[in-house]
PDB file of C-alpha atoms and ligand atoms in Angstrom:
ATOM      1  CA  MET A 199      -1.001   0.129  15.429  1.00  0.00           C
ATOM      2  CA  ASP A 200      -3.041   3.318  14.952  1.00  0.00           C
ATOM      3  CA  VAL A 201      -6.505   2.586  13.638  1.00  0.00           C
ATOM      4  CA  VAL A 202      -8.474   5.529  12.293  1.00  0.00           C
ATOM      5  CA  VAL A 203     -12.024   4.998  11.084  1.00  0.00           C
ATOM      6  CA  PHE A 204     -13.649   7.437   8.658  1.00  0.00           C
ATOM      7  CA  GLU A 205     -17.212   7.850   7.516  1.00  0.00           C
ATOM      8  CA  ASN A 206     -16.475   7.054   3.877  1.00  0.00           C
ATOM      9  CA  SER A 207     -13.800   6.210   1.328  1.00  0.00           C
ATOM     10  CA  ALA A 208     -13.369   9.852   0.251  1.00  0.00           C
ATOM     11  CA  ALA A 209     -12.302  10.772   3.790  1.00  0.00           C
ATOM     12  CA  VAL A 210      -9.832   7.848   3.843  1.00  0.00           C
ATOM     13  CA  ALA A 211      -8.271   9.098   0.598  1.00  0.00           C
ATOM     14  CA  ALA A 212      -8.110  12.692   1.864  1.00  0.00           C
ATOM     15  CA  GLU A 213      -6.354  11.595   5.069  1.00  0.00           C
ATOM     16  CA  GLY A 214      -3.910   9.383   3.149  1.00  0.00           C
ATOM     17  CA  ALA A 215      -2.992  12.286   0.852  1.00  0.00           C
ATOM     18  CA  LYS A 216      -2.632  14.600   3.848  1.00  0.00           C
ATOM     19  CA  ARG A 217      -0.167  12.234   5.507  1.00  0.00           C
ATOM     20  CA  ILE A 218       1.934  11.936   2.353  1.00  0.00           C
ATOM     21  CA  ARG A 219       1.957  15.745   1.961  1.00  0.00           C
ATOM     22  CA  ALA A 220       3.057  16.057   5.590  1.00  0.00           C
ATOM     23  CA  LEU A 221       5.918  13.592   5.086  1.00  0.00           C
ATOM     24  CA  LEU A 222       7.113  15.368   1.928  1.00  0.00           C
ATOM     25  CA  GLY A 223       6.861  18.699   3.738  1.00  0.00           C
ATOM     26  CA  GLU A 224       9.321  17.381   6.329  1.00  0.00           C
ATOM     27  CA  LYS A 225      11.422  15.282   3.977  1.00  0.00           C
ATOM     28  CA  PRO A 226      11.141  16.379   0.316  1.00  0.00           C
ATOM     29  CA  ASP A 227      13.468  13.575  -0.825  1.00  0.00           C
ATOM     30  CA  ALA A 228      11.531  10.823   0.932  1.00  0.00           C
ATOM     31  CA  VAL A 229      11.418   7.292  -0.433  1.00  0.00           C
ATOM     32  CA  LEU A 230       7.827   6.116  -0.868  1.00  0.00           C
ATOM     33  CA  GLY A 231       6.641   2.549  -1.242  1.00  0.00           C
ATOM     34  CA  LEU A 232       3.514   2.511  -3.409  1.00  0.00           C
ATOM     35  CA  ALA A 233       0.622   0.169  -4.117  1.00  0.00           C
ATOM     36  CA  THR A 234      -1.682  -0.275  -7.098  1.00  0.00           C
ATOM     37  CA  GLY A 235      -5.281  -1.529  -7.150  1.00  0.00           C
ATOM     38  CA  ARG A 236      -8.606   0.184  -6.600  1.00  0.00           C
ATOM     39  CA  THR A 237      -7.986   1.427  -3.066  1.00  0.00           C
ATOM     40  CA  PRO A 238      -5.325   4.139  -3.521  1.00  0.00           C
ATOM     41  CA  LEU A 239      -6.861   5.615  -6.698  1.00  0.00           C
ATOM     42  CA  SER A 240      -8.682   8.539  -5.043  1.00  0.00           C
ATOM     43  CA  MET A 241      -5.651   9.317  -2.911  1.00  0.00           C
ATOM     44  CA  TYR A 242      -3.464   9.438  -6.023  1.00  0.00           C
ATOM     45  CA  ARG A 243      -5.982  11.762  -7.699  1.00  0.00           C
ATOM     46  CA  GLN A 244      -5.880  14.023  -4.666  1.00  0.00           C
ATOM     47  CA  LEU A 245      -2.066  14.062  -4.691  1.00  0.00           C
ATOM     48  CA  ALA A 246      -2.018  14.847  -8.410  1.00  0.00           C
ATOM     49  CA  ALA A 247      -4.362  17.797  -7.789  1.00  0.00           C
ATOM     50  CA  ASP A 248      -2.255  18.909  -4.813  1.00  0.00           C
ATOM     51  CA  CYS A 249       0.862  18.811  -6.958  1.00  0.00           C
ATOM     52  CA  GLU A 250      -0.774  20.803  -9.720  1.00  0.00           C
ATOM     53  CA  GLN A 251      -1.814  23.433  -7.182  1.00  0.00           C
ATOM     54  CA  GLY A 252       1.714  23.597  -5.725  1.00  0.00           C
ATOM     55  CA  ARG A 253       0.733  22.094  -2.361  1.00  0.00           C
ATOM     56  CA  VAL A 254       3.221  19.255  -2.685  1.00  0.00           C
ATOM     57  CA  SER A 255       6.205  18.376  -4.849  1.00  0.00           C
ATOM     58  CA  PHE A 256       7.574  14.978  -5.795  1.00  0.00           C
ATOM     59  CA  ALA A 257      10.599  16.424  -7.611  1.00  0.00           C
ATOM     60  CA  GLU A 258      13.072  14.819  -5.204  1.00  0.00           C
ATOM     61  CA  VAL A 259      11.020  11.733  -4.322  1.00  0.00           C
ATOM     62  CA  THR A 260      12.017   8.148  -5.116  1.00  0.00           C
ATOM     63  CA  THR A 261       9.350   5.439  -5.305  1.00  0.00           C
ATOM     64  CA  PHE A 262       9.324   1.655  -5.115  1.00  0.00           C
ATOM     65  CA  ASN A 263       6.157  -0.199  -6.014  1.00  0.00           C
ATOM     66  CA  LEU A 264       5.155  -3.311  -4.163  1.00  0.00           C
ATOM     67  CA  ASP A 265       4.664  -5.627  -7.074  1.00  0.00           C
ATOM     68  CA  GLU A 266       4.411  -6.290 -10.800  1.00  0.00           C
ATOM     69  CA  TYR A 267       3.170  -9.151 -12.959  1.00  0.00           C
ATOM     70  CA  VAL A 268       5.863 -11.306 -14.510  1.00  0.00           C
ATOM     71  CA  GLY A 269       6.197 -11.038 -18.273  1.00  0.00           C
ATOM     72  CA  LEU A 270       4.429  -7.735 -18.899  1.00  0.00           C
ATOM     73  CA  SER A 271       6.391  -4.890 -20.443  1.00  0.00           C
ATOM     74  CA  ALA A 272       6.254  -1.382 -18.976  1.00  0.00           C
ATOM     75  CA  GLY A 273       4.176  -0.272 -21.952  1.00  0.00           C
ATOM     76  CA  ASP A 274       1.562  -3.003 -21.502  1.00  0.00           C
ATOM     77  CA  ARG A 275      -1.592  -1.252 -20.391  1.00  0.00           C
ATOM     78  CA  GLN A 276      -2.334  -4.078 -17.977  1.00  0.00           C
ATOM     79  CA  SER A 277       1.004  -3.766 -16.195  1.00  0.00           C
ATOM     80  CA  TYR A 278       1.293  -2.044 -12.852  1.00  0.00           C
ATOM     81  CA  HIS A 279       3.960   0.131 -14.446  1.00  0.00           C
ATOM     82  CA  HIS A 280       1.323   1.464 -16.833  1.00  0.00           C
ATOM     83  CA  TYR A 281      -1.163   1.853 -13.974  1.00  0.00           C
ATOM     84  CA  MET A 282       1.315   3.976 -11.999  1.00  0.00           C
ATOM     85  CA  ASN A 283       2.064   6.235 -14.975  1.00  0.00           C
ATOM     86  CA  ARG A 284      -1.629   6.593 -15.811  1.00  0.00           C
ATOM     87  CA  GLU A 285      -2.889   7.116 -12.263  1.00  0.00           C
ATOM     88  CA  LEU A 286      -0.053   9.091 -10.692  1.00  0.00           C
ATOM     89  CA  PHE A 287       3.361   9.604 -12.248  1.00  0.00           C
ATOM     90  CA  ASP A 288       2.107  11.309 -15.438  1.00  0.00           C
ATOM     91  CA  HIS A 289       0.290  13.884 -13.295  1.00  0.00           C
ATOM     92  CA  ILE A 290       2.995  14.858 -10.794  1.00  0.00           C
ATOM     93  CA  ASP A 291       6.419  16.469 -11.027  1.00  0.00           C
ATOM     94  CA  ILE A 292       8.336  13.278 -10.243  1.00  0.00           C
ATOM     95  CA  ASP A 293      11.508  12.409 -12.138  1.00  0.00           C
ATOM     96  CA  GLN A 294      10.390   9.145 -13.750  1.00  0.00           C
ATOM     97  CA  SER A 295      13.926   7.782 -13.518  1.00  0.00           C
ATOM     98  CA  ASN A 296      13.386   7.724  -9.738  1.00  0.00           C
ATOM     99  CA  THR A 297      10.351   5.439  -9.976  1.00  0.00           C
ATOM    100  CA  ASN A 298      10.907   1.709  -9.540  1.00  0.00           C
ATOM    101  CA  LEU A 299       8.827  -1.421 -10.029  1.00  0.00           C
ATOM    102  CA  PRO A 300      10.005  -5.040  -9.788  1.00  0.00           C
ATOM    103  CA  MET A 301       9.700  -5.459 -13.556  1.00  0.00           C
ATOM    104  CA  CYS A 302      10.324  -8.685 -15.381  1.00  0.00           C
ATOM    105  CA  GLU A 303       9.871  -7.910 -19.071  1.00  0.00           C
ATOM    106  CA  PRO A 304       8.817 -10.713 -21.462  1.00  0.00           C
ATOM    107  CA  GLY A 305      11.602 -13.271 -21.728  1.00  0.00           C
ATOM    108  CA  GLY A 306      13.419 -11.943 -18.649  1.00  0.00           C
ATOM    109  CA  ASN A 307      14.443 -14.103 -15.701  1.00  0.00           C
ATOM    110  CA  PRO A 308      11.991 -13.357 -12.864  1.00  0.00           C
ATOM    111  CA  LEU A 309      14.227 -15.090 -10.312  1.00  0.00           C
ATOM    112  CA  SER A 310      16.894 -12.406 -10.620  1.00  0.00           C
ATOM    113  CA  VAL A 311      14.523  -9.480 -10.021  1.00  0.00           C
ATOM    114  CA  GLY A 312      14.100  -9.842  -6.241  1.00  0.00           C
ATOM    115  CA  PRO A 313      17.743  -9.548  -5.120  1.00  0.00           C
ATOM    116  CA  ARG A 314      18.265  -6.577  -7.500  1.00  0.00           C
ATOM    117  CA  TYR A 315      15.151  -4.833  -6.169  1.00  0.00           C
ATOM    118  CA  GLU A 316      16.185  -5.371  -2.544  1.00  0.00           C
ATOM    119  CA  ALA A 317      19.626  -3.906  -3.351  1.00  0.00           C
ATOM    120  CA  ALA A 318      18.025  -0.879  -5.044  1.00  0.00           C
ATOM    121  CA  ILE A 319      15.814  -0.211  -2.006  1.00  0.00           C
ATOM    122  CA  ARG A 320      18.856  -0.424   0.265  1.00  0.00           C
ATOM    123  CA  ALA A 321      20.873   1.870  -2.036  1.00  0.00           C
ATOM    124  CA  ALA A 322      18.074   4.449  -1.863  1.00  0.00           C
ATOM    125  CA  GLY A 323      18.366   4.427   1.932  1.00  0.00           C
ATOM    126  CA  GLY A 324      15.263   2.326   2.623  1.00  0.00           C
ATOM    127  CA  ILE A 325      11.576   3.177   2.405  1.00  0.00           C
ATOM    128  CA  ASP A 326      10.326   6.025   4.605  1.00  0.00           C
ATOM    129  CA  LEU A 327       6.644   5.336   4.125  1.00  0.00           C
ATOM    130  CA  GLN A 328       5.093   2.235   2.615  1.00  0.00           C
ATOM    131  CA  VAL A 329       1.548   2.635   1.285  1.00  0.00           C
ATOM    132  CA  LEU A 330      -0.473  -0.595   1.313  1.00  0.00           C
ATOM    133  CA  GLY A 331      -3.879  -1.885   0.339  1.00  0.00           C
ATOM    134  CA  ILE A 332      -5.077  -5.270   1.562  1.00  0.00           C
ATOM    135  CA  GLY A 333      -6.566  -8.231  -0.251  1.00  0.00           C
ATOM    136  CA  GLN A 334      -9.803  -9.883   0.880  1.00  0.00           C
ATOM    137  CA  ASN A 335      -7.621 -12.850   1.836  1.00  0.00           C
ATOM    138  CA  GLY A 336      -5.307 -10.637   3.881  1.00  0.00           C
ATOM    139  CA  HIS A 337      -2.511 -10.374   1.329  1.00  0.00           C
ATOM    140  CA  ILE A 338      -0.240  -7.334   1.302  1.00  0.00           C
ATOM    141  CA  GLY A 339       1.654  -6.791  -1.915  1.00  0.00           C
ATOM    142  CA  PHE A 340       1.186 -10.179  -3.538  1.00  0.00           C
ATOM    143  CA  ASN A 341       2.174 -12.026  -0.369  1.00  0.00           C
ATOM    144  CA  GLU A 342      -0.623 -14.529  -0.501  1.00  0.00           C
ATOM    145  CA  PRO A 343      -1.739 -16.627   2.510  1.00  0.00           C
ATOM    146  CA  THR A 344       1.039 -18.976   3.725  1.00  0.00           C
ATOM    147  CA  SER A 345       3.754 -16.555   2.551  1.00  0.00           C
ATOM    148  CA  SER A 346       6.736 -16.573   4.843  1.00  0.00           C
ATOM    149  CA  LEU A 347       6.503 -13.707   7.298  1.00  0.00           C
ATOM    150  CA  ASN A 348      10.243 -13.307   6.762  1.00  0.00           C
ATOM    151  CA  SER A 349      10.046 -13.187   2.959  1.00  0.00           C
ATOM    152  CA  ARG A 350      11.967 -10.828   0.681  1.00  0.00           C
ATOM    153  CA  THR A 351      11.200  -9.631  -2.847  1.00  0.00           C
ATOM    154  CA  ARG A 352      10.619 -12.720  -4.963  1.00  0.00           C
ATOM    155  CA  VAL A 353       8.363 -14.494  -7.427  1.00  0.00           C
ATOM    156  CA  LYS A 354       4.979 -15.429  -6.007  1.00  0.00           C
ATOM    157  CA  THR A 355       2.270 -17.560  -7.564  1.00  0.00           C
ATOM    158  CA  LEU A 356      -1.108 -15.847  -7.244  1.00  0.00           C
ATOM    159  CA  THR A 357      -4.069 -17.617  -5.643  1.00  0.00           C
ATOM    160  CA  ARG A 358      -7.072 -18.444  -7.782  1.00  0.00           C
ATOM    161  CA  GLU A 359      -9.187 -15.890  -5.907  1.00  0.00           C
ATOM    162  CA  THR A 360      -6.653 -13.100  -6.526  1.00  0.00           C
ATOM    163  CA  LEU A 361      -6.463 -14.052 -10.196  1.00  0.00           C
ATOM    164  CA  GLU A 362     -10.249 -14.010 -10.424  1.00  0.00           C
ATOM    165  CA  ARG A 363     -10.586 -10.669  -8.691  1.00  0.00           C
ATOM    166  CA  ASN A 364      -7.842  -9.017 -10.748  1.00  0.00           C
ATOM    167  CA  GLY A 365      -9.027 -10.716 -13.921  1.00  0.00           C
ATOM    168  CA  GLN A 366     -11.470  -7.843 -14.413  1.00  0.00           C
ATOM    169  CA  TYR A 367      -8.502  -5.637 -15.397  1.00  0.00           C
ATOM    170  CA  PHE A 368      -7.430  -7.958 -18.230  1.00  0.00           C
ATOM    171  CA  ASP A 369      -9.151  -7.855 -21.637  1.00  0.00           C
ATOM    172  CA  ASP A 370      -8.171 -11.440 -22.263  1.00  0.00           C
ATOM    173  CA  ALA A 371      -8.020 -13.955 -19.363  1.00  0.00           C
ATOM    174  CA  ASP A 372      -5.342 -15.945 -21.220  1.00  0.00           C
ATOM    175  CA  GLY A 373      -3.061 -12.922 -21.103  1.00  0.00           C
ATOM    176  CA  GLN A 374      -3.221 -12.639 -17.311  1.00  0.00           C
ATOM    177  CA  PRO A 375       0.098 -13.706 -15.759  1.00  0.00           C
ATOM    178  CA  LEU A 376      -0.214 -16.335 -13.017  1.00  0.00           C
ATOM    179  CA  VAL A 377       2.888 -15.154 -11.197  1.00  0.00           C
ATOM    180  CA  ALA A 378       4.159 -11.810  -9.999  1.00  0.00           C
ATOM    181  CA  VAL A 379       7.236 -10.382  -8.345  1.00  0.00           C
ATOM    182  CA  THR A 380       6.365  -8.866  -4.986  1.00  0.00           C
ATOM    183  CA  MET A 381       8.206  -7.225  -2.142  1.00  0.00           C
ATOM    184  CA  GLY A 382       8.331  -9.713   0.709  1.00  0.00           C
ATOM    185  CA  ILE A 383       6.772  -9.255   4.103  1.00  0.00           C
ATOM    186  CA  ALA A 384      10.174  -8.616   5.693  1.00  0.00           C
ATOM    187  CA  THR A 385      10.830  -6.015   2.968  1.00  0.00           C
ATOM    188  CA  ILE A 386       7.583  -4.255   3.910  1.00  0.00           C
ATOM    189  CA  LEU A 387       8.392  -4.474   7.628  1.00  0.00           C
ATOM    190  CA  ASP A 388      11.733  -2.717   6.957  1.00  0.00           C
ATOM    191  CA  ALA A 389       9.911   0.510   6.000  1.00  0.00           C
ATOM    192  CA  THR A 390      10.174   3.230   8.631  1.00  0.00           C
ATOM    193  CA  ALA A 391       6.386   3.674   8.633  1.00  0.00           C
ATOM    194  CA  VAL A 392       3.449   1.919   7.011  1.00  0.00           C
ATOM    195  CA  LEU A 393       0.153   3.445   5.873  1.00  0.00           C
ATOM    196  CA  LEU A 394      -2.527   0.866   5.038  1.00  0.00           C
ATOM    197  CA  LEU A 395      -5.782   1.949   3.424  1.00  0.00           C
ATOM    198  CA  ALA A 396      -8.911  -0.189   3.177  1.00  0.00           C
ATOM    199  CA  THR A 397     -12.430   0.649   2.112  1.00  0.00           C
ATOM    200  CA  GLY A 398     -15.597  -1.358   1.583  1.00  0.00           C
ATOM    201  CA  GLN A 399     -17.408  -4.232   3.234  1.00  0.00           C
ATOM    202  CA  ASP A 400     -15.416  -6.819   1.272  1.00  0.00           C
ATOM    203  CA  LYS A 401     -12.308  -5.876   3.294  1.00  0.00           C
ATOM    204  CA  ALA A 402     -13.981  -6.111   6.718  1.00  0.00           C
ATOM    205  CA  ALA A 403     -12.837  -9.673   7.565  1.00  0.00           C
ATOM    206  CA  ALA A 404      -9.230  -8.997   6.494  1.00  0.00           C
ATOM    207  CA  ILE A 405      -9.161  -5.763   8.501  1.00  0.00           C
ATOM    208  CA  GLN A 406     -10.504  -7.535  11.578  1.00  0.00           C
ATOM    209  CA  GLN A 407      -7.758 -10.179  11.281  1.00  0.00           C
ATOM    210  CA  LEU A 408      -5.059  -7.582  10.586  1.00  0.00           C
ATOM    211  CA  ILE A 409      -5.857  -5.637  13.743  1.00  0.00           C
ATOM    212  CA  GLU A 410      -7.332  -8.179  16.127  1.00  0.00           C
ATOM    213  CA  GLY A 411      -6.336 -11.617  14.825  1.00  0.00           C
ATOM    214  CA  PRO A 412      -3.324 -13.702  15.813  1.00  0.00           C
ATOM    215  CA  VAL A 413      -0.145 -13.197  13.756  1.00  0.00           C
ATOM    216  CA  SER A 414      -0.336 -15.892  11.120  1.00  0.00           C
ATOM    217  CA  ALA A 415       0.946 -16.620   7.628  1.00  0.00           C
ATOM    218  CA  MET A 416      -2.684 -17.488   6.794  1.00  0.00           C
ATOM    219  CA  TRP A 417      -3.433 -13.738   7.034  1.00  0.00           C
ATOM    220  CA  PRO A 418      -0.137 -12.201   5.858  1.00  0.00           C
ATOM    221  CA  ALA A 419      -1.136  -8.638   6.814  1.00  0.00           C
ATOM    222  CA  THR A 420      -1.142  -9.665  10.486  1.00  0.00           C
ATOM    223  CA  ALA A 421       2.683  -9.476  10.325  1.00  0.00           C
ATOM    224  CA  LEU A 422       2.185  -5.694  10.498  1.00  0.00           C
ATOM    225  CA  GLN A 423       1.345  -6.159  14.197  1.00  0.00           C
ATOM    226  CA  LEU A 424       5.112  -6.616  14.644  1.00  0.00           C
ATOM    227  CA  HIS A 425       5.896  -3.164  13.186  1.00  0.00           C
ATOM    228  CA  GLU A 426       6.017  -0.196  15.515  1.00  0.00           C
ATOM    229  CA  ARG A 427       4.659   2.489  13.176  1.00  0.00           C
ATOM    230  CA  VAL A 428       1.615   1.268  11.280  1.00  0.00           C
ATOM    231  CA  THR A 429      -1.412   3.442  10.602  1.00  0.00           C
ATOM    232  CA  VAL A 430      -4.578   1.846   9.267  1.00  0.00           C
ATOM    233  CA  LEU A 431      -7.069   4.183   7.586  1.00  0.00           C
ATOM    234  CA  VAL A 432     -10.454   2.538   7.042  1.00  0.00           C
ATOM    235  CA  ASP A 433     -13.994   3.535   6.246  1.00  0.00           C
ATOM    236  CA  ASP A 434     -16.995   2.427   8.289  1.00  0.00           C
ATOM    237  CA  ALA A 435     -17.688  -0.540   6.039  1.00  0.00           C
ATOM    238  CA  ALA A 436     -14.147  -1.941   6.261  1.00  0.00           C
ATOM    239  CA  ALA A 437     -14.230  -1.383  10.047  1.00  0.00           C
ATOM    240  CA  SER A 438     -17.574  -3.124  10.477  1.00  0.00           C
ATOM    241  CA  GLN A 439     -16.199  -6.386  11.926  1.00  0.00           C
ATOM    242  CA  LEU A 440     -13.802  -4.810  14.429  1.00  0.00           C
ATOM    243  CA  GLU A 441     -14.596  -5.934  17.955  1.00  0.00           C
ATOM    244  CA  LYS A 442     -12.801  -3.058  19.657  1.00  0.00           C
ATOM    245  CA  ARG A 443     -13.980  -0.263  17.380  1.00  0.00           C
ATOM    246  CA  ASP A 444     -14.993   1.942  20.349  1.00  0.00           C
ATOM    247  CA  TYR A 445     -11.531   1.629  21.814  1.00  0.00           C
ATOM    248  CA  TYR A 446      -9.833   2.799  18.579  1.00  0.00           C
ATOM    249  CA  ASP A 447     -12.071   5.884  18.502  1.00  0.00           C
ATOM    250  CA  TRP A 448     -11.266   6.519  22.173  1.00  0.00           C
ATOM    251  CA  VAL A 449      -7.506   6.195  21.528  1.00  0.00           C
ATOM    252  CA  GLY A 450      -7.872   8.682  18.656  1.00  0.00           C
ATOM    253  CA  GLN A 451      -9.590  11.192  20.942  1.00  0.00           C
ATOM    254  CA  GLN A 452      -6.813  10.872  23.514  1.00  0.00           C
ATOM    255  CA  ARG A 453      -4.130  11.292  20.833  1.00  0.00           C
ATOM    256  CA  GLN A 454      -5.884  14.415  19.564  1.00  0.00           C
ATOM    257  CA  ARG A 455      -6.125  15.799  23.098  1.00  0.00           C
ATOM    258  CA  LEU A 456      -2.404  15.227  23.752  1.00  0.00           C
ATOM    259  CA  GLN A 457      -1.439  16.770  20.423  1.00  0.00           C
ATOM    260  CA  THR A 458      -3.523  19.874  21.099  1.00  0.00           C
ATOM    261  CA  GLN A 459      -2.094  20.166  24.586  1.00  0.00           C
ATOM    262  CA  PHE A 460       1.575  19.489  23.890  1.00  0.00           C
ATOM    263  CA  ASP A 461       2.104  20.330  20.203  1.00  0.00           C
ATOM    264  CA  GLY A 462       5.008  22.692  19.722  1.00  0.00           C
ATOM    265  CA  GLU A 463       6.725  21.732  22.991  1.00  0.00           C
TER     266      GLU A 463
HETATM  267  C1  LIG B 778      -1.337  -3.806  -5.208  1.00  0.00           C
HETATM  268  C2  LIG B 778      -1.190  -4.795  -4.160  1.00  0.00           C
HETATM  269  C3  LIG B 778      -2.338  -5.526  -3.580  1.00  0.00           C
HETATM  270  C4  LIG B 778      -3.586  -4.674  -3.390  1.00  0.00           C
HETATM  271  C5  LIG B 778      -4.742  -5.518  -2.856  1.00  0.00           C
HETATM  272  C6  LIG B 778      -6.007  -4.706  -2.741  1.00  0.00           C
HETATM  273  O1  LIG B 778      -0.073  -3.292  -5.608  1.00  0.00           O
HETATM  274  O2  LIG B 778      -0.099  -5.031  -3.783  1.00  0.00           O
HETATM  275  O3  LIG B 778      -1.962  -6.085  -2.346  1.00  0.00           O
HETATM  276  O4  LIG B 778      -3.299  -3.624  -2.507  1.00  0.00           O
HETATM  277  O5  LIG B 778      -4.958  -6.598  -3.685  1.00  0.00           O
HETATM  278  O6  LIG B 778      -6.445  -4.385  -4.019  1.00  0.00           O
HETATM  279  P1  LIG B 778      -7.663  -3.386  -4.237  1.00  0.00           P
HETATM  280  O7  LIG B 778      -7.201  -2.071  -3.729  1.00  0.00           O
HETATM  281  O8  LIG B 778      -7.862  -3.372  -5.716  1.00  0.00           O
HETATM  282  O9  LIG B 778      -8.795  -3.934  -3.476  1.00  0.00           O
END
């Protein structure tokens, strides 16, 4: 796992955008796994600006979002579908027919969404880069604590703390769905590479567990320790409980040195 600590959240967002631009430079038709929430917002803004300035194109990109609430229509302004349009898709040159979320419209059967979504990801050739945030309780996607580390896209009941935290985005608490469809942990681990972003003191305990804790369903993000290409971009506050912080900085310096020395060979 590569752990890179930045001074502030703006630098985390800039680095995240840079890595996505680099991937699309190499592979313009890449398949991206995307997250919603507060964390990736600045990175999405940066990518939208980059696209407008011609520094990156999403014209051939396909996307799969991690999760969506059950029973919200795409047009519902509280749906993740709406979030993605508002925060990213409406501002880039992506073909919206290549954007995917595990939607379960009102009245639909949520149990049938997972297998279809898994098949769609496979048909697209798999995810090249999965972008993740992390919950305070260590969830990735909506894989709440005690989720099977071998789970696939399915319906998940949200914990009370997740509902409370995300309740701020709902005008009416009664309208907040209690269940969501989320990619599973095994689905996330299938991605070729993973880019996890975390900022703020409230993520410090989850980040410490993710990087230094034992692999456990109680902290679902720790399953990422089993993946060979995970990069964690954090700000100082989110890194504040890391015991081996000095070592991660040291590793970064060595990586930089090797790249400078051997790049282009
Ligand atoms: C969002 C998602 C969640 C969030 C996590 C952090 O699609 O899957 O796992 O990444 O809850 O949310 P924020 O960024 O709002 O702190």
